[in-house]
Short mmCIF file of C-alpha atoms in Angstrom, two decimals:
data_model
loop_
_atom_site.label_atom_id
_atom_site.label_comp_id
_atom_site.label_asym_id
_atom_site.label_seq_id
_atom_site.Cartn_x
_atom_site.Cartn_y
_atom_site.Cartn_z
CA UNK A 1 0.00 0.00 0.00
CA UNK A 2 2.83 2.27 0.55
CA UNK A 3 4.51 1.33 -2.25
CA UNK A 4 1.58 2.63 -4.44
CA UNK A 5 1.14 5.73 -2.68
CA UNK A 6 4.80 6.18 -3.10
CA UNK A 7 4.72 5.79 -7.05
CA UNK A 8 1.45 7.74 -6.93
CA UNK A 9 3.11 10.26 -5.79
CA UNK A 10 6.05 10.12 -8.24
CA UNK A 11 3.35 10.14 -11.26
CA UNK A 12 1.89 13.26 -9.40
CA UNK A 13 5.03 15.34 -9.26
CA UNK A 14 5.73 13.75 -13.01
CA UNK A 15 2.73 15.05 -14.47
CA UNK A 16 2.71 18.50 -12.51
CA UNK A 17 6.71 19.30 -13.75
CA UNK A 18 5.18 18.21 -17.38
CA UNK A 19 2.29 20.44 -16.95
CA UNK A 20 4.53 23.10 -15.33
CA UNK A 21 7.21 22.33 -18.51
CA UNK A 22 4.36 22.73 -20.94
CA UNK A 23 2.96 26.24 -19.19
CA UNK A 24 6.87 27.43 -18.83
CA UNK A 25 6.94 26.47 -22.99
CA UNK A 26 3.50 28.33 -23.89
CA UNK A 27 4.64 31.57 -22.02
CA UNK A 28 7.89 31.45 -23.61
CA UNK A 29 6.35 30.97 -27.19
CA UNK A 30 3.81 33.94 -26.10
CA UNK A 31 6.57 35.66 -24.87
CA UNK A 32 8.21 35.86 -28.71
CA UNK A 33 5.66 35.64 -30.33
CA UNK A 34 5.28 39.35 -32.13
CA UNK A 35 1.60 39.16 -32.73
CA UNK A 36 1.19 38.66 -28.96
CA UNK A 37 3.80 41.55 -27.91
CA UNK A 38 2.21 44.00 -30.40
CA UNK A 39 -0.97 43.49 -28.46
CA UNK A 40 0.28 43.73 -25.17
CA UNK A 41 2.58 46.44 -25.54
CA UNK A 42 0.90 48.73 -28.30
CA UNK A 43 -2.53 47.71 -27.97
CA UNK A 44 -2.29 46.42 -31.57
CA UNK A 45 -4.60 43.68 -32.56
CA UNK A 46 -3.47 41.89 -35.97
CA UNK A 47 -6.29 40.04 -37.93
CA UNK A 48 -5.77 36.21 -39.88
CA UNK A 49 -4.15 38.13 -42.96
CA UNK A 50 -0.62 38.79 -41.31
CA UNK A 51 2.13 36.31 -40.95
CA UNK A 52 4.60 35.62 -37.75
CA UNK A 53 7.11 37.35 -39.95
CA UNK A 54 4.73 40.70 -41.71
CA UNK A 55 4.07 41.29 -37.39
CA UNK A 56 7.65 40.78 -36.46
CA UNK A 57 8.97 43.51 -39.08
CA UNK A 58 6.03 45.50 -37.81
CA UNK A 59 7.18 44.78 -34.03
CA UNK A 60 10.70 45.98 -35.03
CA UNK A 61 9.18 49.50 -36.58
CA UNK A 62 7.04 50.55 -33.25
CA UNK A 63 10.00 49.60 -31.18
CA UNK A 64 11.99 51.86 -33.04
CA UNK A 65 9.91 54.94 -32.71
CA UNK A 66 8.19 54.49 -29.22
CA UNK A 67 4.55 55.22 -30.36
CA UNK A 68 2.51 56.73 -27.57
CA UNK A 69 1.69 54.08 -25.01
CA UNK A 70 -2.04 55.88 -24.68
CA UNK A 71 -2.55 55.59 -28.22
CA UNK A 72 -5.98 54.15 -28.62
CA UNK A 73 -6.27 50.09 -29.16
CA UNK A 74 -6.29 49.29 -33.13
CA UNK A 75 -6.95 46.27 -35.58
CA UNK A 76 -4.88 45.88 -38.58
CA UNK A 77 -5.67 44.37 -41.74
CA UNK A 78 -3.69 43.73 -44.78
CA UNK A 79 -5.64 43.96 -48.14
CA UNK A 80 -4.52 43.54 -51.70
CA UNK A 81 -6.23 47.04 -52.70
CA UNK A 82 -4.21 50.31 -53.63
CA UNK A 83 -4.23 52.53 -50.56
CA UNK A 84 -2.38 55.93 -50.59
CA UNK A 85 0.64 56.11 -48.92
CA UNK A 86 0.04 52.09 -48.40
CA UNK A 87 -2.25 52.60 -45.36
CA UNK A 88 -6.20 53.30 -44.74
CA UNK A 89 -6.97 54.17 -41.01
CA UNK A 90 -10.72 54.88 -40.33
CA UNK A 91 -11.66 55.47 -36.42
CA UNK A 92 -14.38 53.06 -34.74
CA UNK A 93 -15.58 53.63 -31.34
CA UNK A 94 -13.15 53.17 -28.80
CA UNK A 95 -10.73 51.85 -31.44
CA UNK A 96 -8.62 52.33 -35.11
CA UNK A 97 -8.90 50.28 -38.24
CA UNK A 98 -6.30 50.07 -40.11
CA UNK A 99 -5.32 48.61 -43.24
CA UNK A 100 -2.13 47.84 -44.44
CA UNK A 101 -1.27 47.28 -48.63
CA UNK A 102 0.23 43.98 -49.53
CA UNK A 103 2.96 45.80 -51.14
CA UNK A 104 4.60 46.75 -48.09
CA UNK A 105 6.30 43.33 -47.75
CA UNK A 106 8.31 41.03 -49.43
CA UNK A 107 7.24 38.17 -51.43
CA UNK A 108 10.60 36.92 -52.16
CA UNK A 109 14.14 37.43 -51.07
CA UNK A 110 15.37 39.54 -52.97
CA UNK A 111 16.98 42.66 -53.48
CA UNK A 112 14.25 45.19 -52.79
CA UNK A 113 13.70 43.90 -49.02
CA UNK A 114 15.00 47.30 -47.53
CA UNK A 115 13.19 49.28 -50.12
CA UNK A 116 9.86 47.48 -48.77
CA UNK A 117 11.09 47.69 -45.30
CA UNK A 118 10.57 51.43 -45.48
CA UNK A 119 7.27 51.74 -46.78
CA UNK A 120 6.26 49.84 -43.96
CA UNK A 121 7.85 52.10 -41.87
CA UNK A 122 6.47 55.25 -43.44
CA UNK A 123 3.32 54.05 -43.03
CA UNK A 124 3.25 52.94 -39.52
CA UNK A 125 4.53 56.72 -39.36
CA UNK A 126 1.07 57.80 -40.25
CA UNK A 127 -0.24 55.75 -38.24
CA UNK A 128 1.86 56.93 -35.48
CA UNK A 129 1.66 60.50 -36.15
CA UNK A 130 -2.18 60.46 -36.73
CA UNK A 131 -1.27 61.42 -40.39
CA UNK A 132 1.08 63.37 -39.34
CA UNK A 133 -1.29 66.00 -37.54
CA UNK A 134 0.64 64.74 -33.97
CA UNK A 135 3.28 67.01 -33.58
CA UNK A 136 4.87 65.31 -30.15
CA UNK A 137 4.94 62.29 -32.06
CA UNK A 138 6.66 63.57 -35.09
CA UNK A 139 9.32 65.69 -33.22
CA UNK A 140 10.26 62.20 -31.31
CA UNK A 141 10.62 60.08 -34.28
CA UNK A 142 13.13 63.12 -35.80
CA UNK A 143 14.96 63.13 -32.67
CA UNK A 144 15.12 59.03 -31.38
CA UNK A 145 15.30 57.82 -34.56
CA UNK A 146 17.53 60.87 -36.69
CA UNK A 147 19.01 62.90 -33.51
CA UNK A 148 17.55 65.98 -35.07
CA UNK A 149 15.90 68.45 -32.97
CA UNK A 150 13.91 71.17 -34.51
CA UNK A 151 12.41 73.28 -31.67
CA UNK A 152 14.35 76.76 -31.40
CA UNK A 153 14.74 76.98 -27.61
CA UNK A 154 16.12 80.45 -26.03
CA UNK A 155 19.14 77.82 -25.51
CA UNK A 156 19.68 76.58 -28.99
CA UNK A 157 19.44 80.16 -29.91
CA UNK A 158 22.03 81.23 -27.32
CA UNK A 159 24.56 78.74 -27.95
CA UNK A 160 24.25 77.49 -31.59
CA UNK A 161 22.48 79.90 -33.56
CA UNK A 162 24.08 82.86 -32.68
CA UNK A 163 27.57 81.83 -32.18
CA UNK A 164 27.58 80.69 -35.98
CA UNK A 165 26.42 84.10 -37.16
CA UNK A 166 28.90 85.53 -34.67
CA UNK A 167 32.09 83.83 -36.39
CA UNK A 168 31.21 84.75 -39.51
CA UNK A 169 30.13 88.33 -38.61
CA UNK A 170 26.39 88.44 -39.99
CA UNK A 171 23.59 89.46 -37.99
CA UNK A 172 21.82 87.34 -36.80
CA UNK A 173 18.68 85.61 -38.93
CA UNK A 174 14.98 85.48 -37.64
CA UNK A 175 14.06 82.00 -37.26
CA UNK A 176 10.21 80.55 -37.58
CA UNK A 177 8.67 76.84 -36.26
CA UNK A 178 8.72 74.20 -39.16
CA UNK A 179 5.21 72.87 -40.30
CA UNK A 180 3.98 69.71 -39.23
CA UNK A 181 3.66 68.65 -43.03
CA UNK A 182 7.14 69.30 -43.63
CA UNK A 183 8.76 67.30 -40.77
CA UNK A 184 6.92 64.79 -42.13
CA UNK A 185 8.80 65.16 -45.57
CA UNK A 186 12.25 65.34 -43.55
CA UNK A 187 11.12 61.83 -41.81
CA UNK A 188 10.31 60.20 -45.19
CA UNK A 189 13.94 61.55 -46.48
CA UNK A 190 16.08 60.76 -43.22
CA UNK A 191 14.70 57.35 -43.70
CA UNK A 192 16.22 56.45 -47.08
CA UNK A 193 19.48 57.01 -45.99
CA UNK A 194 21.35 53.49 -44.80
CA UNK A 195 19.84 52.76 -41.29
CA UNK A 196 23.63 53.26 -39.97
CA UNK A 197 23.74 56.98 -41.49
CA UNK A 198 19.99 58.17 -40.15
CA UNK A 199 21.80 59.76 -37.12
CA UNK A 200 24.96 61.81 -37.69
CA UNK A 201 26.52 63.03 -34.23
CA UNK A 202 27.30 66.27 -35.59
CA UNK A 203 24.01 67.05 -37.22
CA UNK A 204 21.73 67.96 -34.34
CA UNK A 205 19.45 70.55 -35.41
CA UNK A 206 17.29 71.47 -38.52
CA UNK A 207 15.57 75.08 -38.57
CA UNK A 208 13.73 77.86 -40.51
CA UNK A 209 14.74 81.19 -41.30
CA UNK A 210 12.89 84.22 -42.36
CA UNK A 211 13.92 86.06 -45.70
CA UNK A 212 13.95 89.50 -44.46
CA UNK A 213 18.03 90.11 -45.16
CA UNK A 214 17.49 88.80 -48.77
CA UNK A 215 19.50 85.59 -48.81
CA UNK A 216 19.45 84.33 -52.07
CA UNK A 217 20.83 80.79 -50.72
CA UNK A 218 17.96 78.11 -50.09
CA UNK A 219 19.10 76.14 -47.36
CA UNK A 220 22.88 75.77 -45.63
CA UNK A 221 24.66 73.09 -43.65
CA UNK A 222 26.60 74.49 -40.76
CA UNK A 223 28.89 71.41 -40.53
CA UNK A 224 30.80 72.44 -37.28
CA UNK A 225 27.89 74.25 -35.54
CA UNK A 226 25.75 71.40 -35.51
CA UNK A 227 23.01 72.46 -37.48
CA UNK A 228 20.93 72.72 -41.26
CA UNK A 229 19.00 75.78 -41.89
CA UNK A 230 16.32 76.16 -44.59
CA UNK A 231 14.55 79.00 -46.23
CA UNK A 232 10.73 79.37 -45.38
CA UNK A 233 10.05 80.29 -48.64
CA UNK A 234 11.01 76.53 -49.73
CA UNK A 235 8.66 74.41 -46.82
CA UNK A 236 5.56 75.98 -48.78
CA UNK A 237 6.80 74.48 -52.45
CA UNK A 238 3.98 72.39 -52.62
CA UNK A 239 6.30 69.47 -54.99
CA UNK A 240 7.76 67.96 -51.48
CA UNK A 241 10.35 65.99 -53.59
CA UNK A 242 12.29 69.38 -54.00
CA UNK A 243 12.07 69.63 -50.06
CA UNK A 244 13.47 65.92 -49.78
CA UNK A 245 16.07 66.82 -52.53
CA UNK A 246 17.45 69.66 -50.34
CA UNK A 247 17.55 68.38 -47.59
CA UNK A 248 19.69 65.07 -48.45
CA UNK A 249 21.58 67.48 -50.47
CA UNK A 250 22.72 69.46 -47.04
CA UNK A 251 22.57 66.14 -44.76
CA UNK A 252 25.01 64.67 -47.37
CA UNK A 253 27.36 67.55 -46.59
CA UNK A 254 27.28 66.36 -43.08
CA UNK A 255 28.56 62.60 -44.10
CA UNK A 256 31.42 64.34 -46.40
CA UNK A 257 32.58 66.24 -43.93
CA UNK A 258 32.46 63.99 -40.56
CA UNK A 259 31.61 60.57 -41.95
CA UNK A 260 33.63 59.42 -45.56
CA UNK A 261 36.95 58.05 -45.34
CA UNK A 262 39.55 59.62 -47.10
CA UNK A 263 39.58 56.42 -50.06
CA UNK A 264 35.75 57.14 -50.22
CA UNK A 265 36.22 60.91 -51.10
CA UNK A 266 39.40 60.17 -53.46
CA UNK A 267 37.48 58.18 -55.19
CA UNK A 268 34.82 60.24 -55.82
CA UNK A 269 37.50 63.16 -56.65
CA UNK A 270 39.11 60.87 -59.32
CA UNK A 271 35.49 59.79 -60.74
CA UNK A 272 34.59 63.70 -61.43
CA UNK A 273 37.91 64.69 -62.77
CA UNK A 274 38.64 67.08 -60.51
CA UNK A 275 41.86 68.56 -59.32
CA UNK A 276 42.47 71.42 -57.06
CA UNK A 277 42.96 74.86 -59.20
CA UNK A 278 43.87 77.81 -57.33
CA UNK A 279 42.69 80.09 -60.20
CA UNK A 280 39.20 79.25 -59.75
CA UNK A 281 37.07 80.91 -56.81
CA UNK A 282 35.71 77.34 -55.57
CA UNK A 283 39.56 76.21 -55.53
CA UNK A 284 39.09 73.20 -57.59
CA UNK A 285 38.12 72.29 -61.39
CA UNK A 286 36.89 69.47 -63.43
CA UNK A 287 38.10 67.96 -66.80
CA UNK A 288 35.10 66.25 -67.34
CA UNK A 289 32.39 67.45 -69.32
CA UNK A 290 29.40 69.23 -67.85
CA UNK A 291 26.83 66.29 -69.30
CA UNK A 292 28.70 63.80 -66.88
CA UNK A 293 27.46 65.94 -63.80
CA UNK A 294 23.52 65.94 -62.86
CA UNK A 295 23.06 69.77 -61.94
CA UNK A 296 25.15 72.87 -63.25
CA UNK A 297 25.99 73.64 -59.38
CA UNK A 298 27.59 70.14 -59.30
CA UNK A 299 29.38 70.63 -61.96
CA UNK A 300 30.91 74.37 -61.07
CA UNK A 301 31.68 73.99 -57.70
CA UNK A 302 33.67 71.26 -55.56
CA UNK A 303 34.03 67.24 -55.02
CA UNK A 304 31.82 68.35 -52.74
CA UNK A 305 28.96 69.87 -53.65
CA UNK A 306 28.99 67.21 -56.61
CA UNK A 307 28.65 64.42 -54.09
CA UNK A 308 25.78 66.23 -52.22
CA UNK A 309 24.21 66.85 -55.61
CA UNK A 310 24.78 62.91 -56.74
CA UNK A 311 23.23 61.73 -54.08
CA UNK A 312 20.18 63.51 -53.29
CA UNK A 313 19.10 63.02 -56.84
CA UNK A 314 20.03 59.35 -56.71
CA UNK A 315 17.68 59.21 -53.65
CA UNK A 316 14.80 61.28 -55.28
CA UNK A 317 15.62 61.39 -59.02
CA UNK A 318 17.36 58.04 -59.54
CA UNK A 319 16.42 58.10 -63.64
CA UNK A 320 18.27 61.70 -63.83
CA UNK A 321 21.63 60.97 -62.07
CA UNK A 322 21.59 57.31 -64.21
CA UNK A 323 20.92 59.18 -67.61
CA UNK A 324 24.20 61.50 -67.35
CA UNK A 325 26.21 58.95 -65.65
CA UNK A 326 26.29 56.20 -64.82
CA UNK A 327 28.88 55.31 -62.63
CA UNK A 328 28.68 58.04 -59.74
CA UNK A 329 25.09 56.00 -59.79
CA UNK A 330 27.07 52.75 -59.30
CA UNK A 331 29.52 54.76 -56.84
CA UNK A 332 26.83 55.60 -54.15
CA UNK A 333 24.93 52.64 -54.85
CA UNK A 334 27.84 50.55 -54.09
CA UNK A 335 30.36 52.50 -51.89
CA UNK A 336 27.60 54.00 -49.81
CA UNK A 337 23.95 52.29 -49.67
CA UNK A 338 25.93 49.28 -49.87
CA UNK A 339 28.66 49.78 -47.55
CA UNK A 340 26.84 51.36 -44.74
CA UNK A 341 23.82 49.03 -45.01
CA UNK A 342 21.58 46.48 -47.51
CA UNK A 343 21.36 47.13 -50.73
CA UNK A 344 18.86 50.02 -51.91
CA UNK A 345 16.67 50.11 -55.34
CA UNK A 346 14.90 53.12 -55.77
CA UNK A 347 10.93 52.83 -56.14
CA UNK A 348 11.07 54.09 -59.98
CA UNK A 349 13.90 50.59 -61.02
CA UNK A 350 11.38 48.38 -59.36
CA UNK A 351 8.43 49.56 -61.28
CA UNK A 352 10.33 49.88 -64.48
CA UNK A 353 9.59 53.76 -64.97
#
């Protein structure tokens, strides 16, 4: 009689470390599983349509960008429909509905997978940013994700403004708050850059000035003060790839300056022809032809300015810096998009435009 309450009591403890095995196992699973987090952490409900792997990629994104943890609880869909700017959110009561286009995600492994990768993540941005009419949200995204700060604090004034206008003994500019529309167009930007070059130490600040002193220039990157300013006159262009244009042009000045080795930038020299001329103004010269460079002001002024040029039109106008030539497109598509993160194809090669 002992005996059997002694293995009785063996099976018990057996089946209640199983059972305790299998519960450990089930929390664990919950515990990675992305679907489960997103719910749990962001209130974000994902219906039959989305895969372990579409909700971990979309796991990754709100991590990223800390969305609001009182944002209102949300379903998500993913439908095979057109949907501008790849997402559809329509309020319910007590709740969002979202819907997410197919085309977001990859169907195959291939080369596009960080080019899809973003369009996810520009529109969970909308989602985030409440279509970008949340200005909180949007000013935290620029400065966790980009390190940019855009609010012109008495203290930013005092110290970085001022002092750069000091040095170079102009008075000082009058500076204006950014739109909530155009942050949004810096986001979209920022984010094409190689994951590794969205934050550059030394750029910390992006701002507006007024035009009252007549400066002809559009925007300017103060590489040792810290900061890009902008012309008002250009946030209310209402073609907002002229906006993204500009401001990779300037940001790129930032990575020439602080970031590219020496080999990267001797390269580049050597690919433009250039060679330093102390007869011209700009100190340098090319012996290439001007249908080899993508922009007159690439072409007339400095290593540079060409490789600012290069690349913001090989992030917004791909099909123009490929028509004159061809191998400064190779150059940043290999050297930099490459080297500093997964390959990039611009939305225009994938559609064949």
């Amino acid at each position: 009689m002992k005996k059997t309450k002694n293995i009785s009591i063996i099976l018990f403890a057996i089946v209640a470390f199983q059972i305790g095995c299998l519960s450990s196992l089930q929390f664990e699973s919950q515990n990675d599983d992305p679907k489960f987090l997103l719910g749990q952490d962001y209130f974000v409900r994902l219906d039959s349509t989305w895969t372990t792997e579409q909700a971990g990629k979309l796991l990754k994104i709100f991590r990223s960008i800390s969305p609001d943890a009182t944002a209102p609880a949300s379903i998500w869909k993913i439908s095979d429909g057109d949907l501008e700017n790849d997402i559809k959110i329509e309020a319910q009561v007590g709740l969002k509905s979202v819907t997410i286009s197919r085309d977001v995600f990859v169907v195959d492994a291939s080369q596009s997978a960080t080019l899809s990768n973003k369009r996810l993540f520009k529109a969970a941005v909308q989602f985030i940013t409440e279509n970008g009419t949340n200005r909180h949200a949007i000013k935290r995204i620029l400065h966790e994700r980009y390190g940019i700060t855009v609010d012109i604090t008495a203290d930013v004034m005092e110290h970085v403004l001022l002092p750069a206008y000091a040095a170079l003994k102009r008075n000082p500019k009058k500076f204006t708050a950014i739109d909530n529309a155009s942050l949004m167009v810096f986001i979209s930007i920022l984010e094409d850059f190689p994951e590794v070059l969205h934050k550059t130490p030394e750029l910390k600040y992006i701002v507006c000035r007024d035009e009252e002193l007549g400066d002809a220039v559009a925007a300017y990157a103060w590489r040792t003060n810290g900061f890009i300013e902008i012309k008002k006159s250009i946030l209310d262009i209402p073609d907002s790839d002229e906006l993204k244009r500009l401001l990779a042009h300037e940001k790129t000045h930032f990575l020439w300056t602080h970031l590219f080795n020496n080999k990267l930038r001797e390269d580049w020299i050597k690919l433009g022809g250039w060679y330093e001329d102390k007869e011209n103004e700009e100190g340098w010269s090319t012996h290439k032809k001007r249908a080899e460079f993508v922009t007159d002001y690439a072409f007339e002024k400095n290593p540079d300015e060409d490789m600012a040029e290069s690349f913001a039109y090989y992030l917004v106008y791909p099909d123009k810096l490929r028509a004159c030539n061809m191998d400064k497109y190779n150059f940043i598509h290999e050297r930099i998009m490459y080297t500093y993160g997964k390959r990039y194809i611009p939305p225009d090669m994938l559609s064949g435009r």
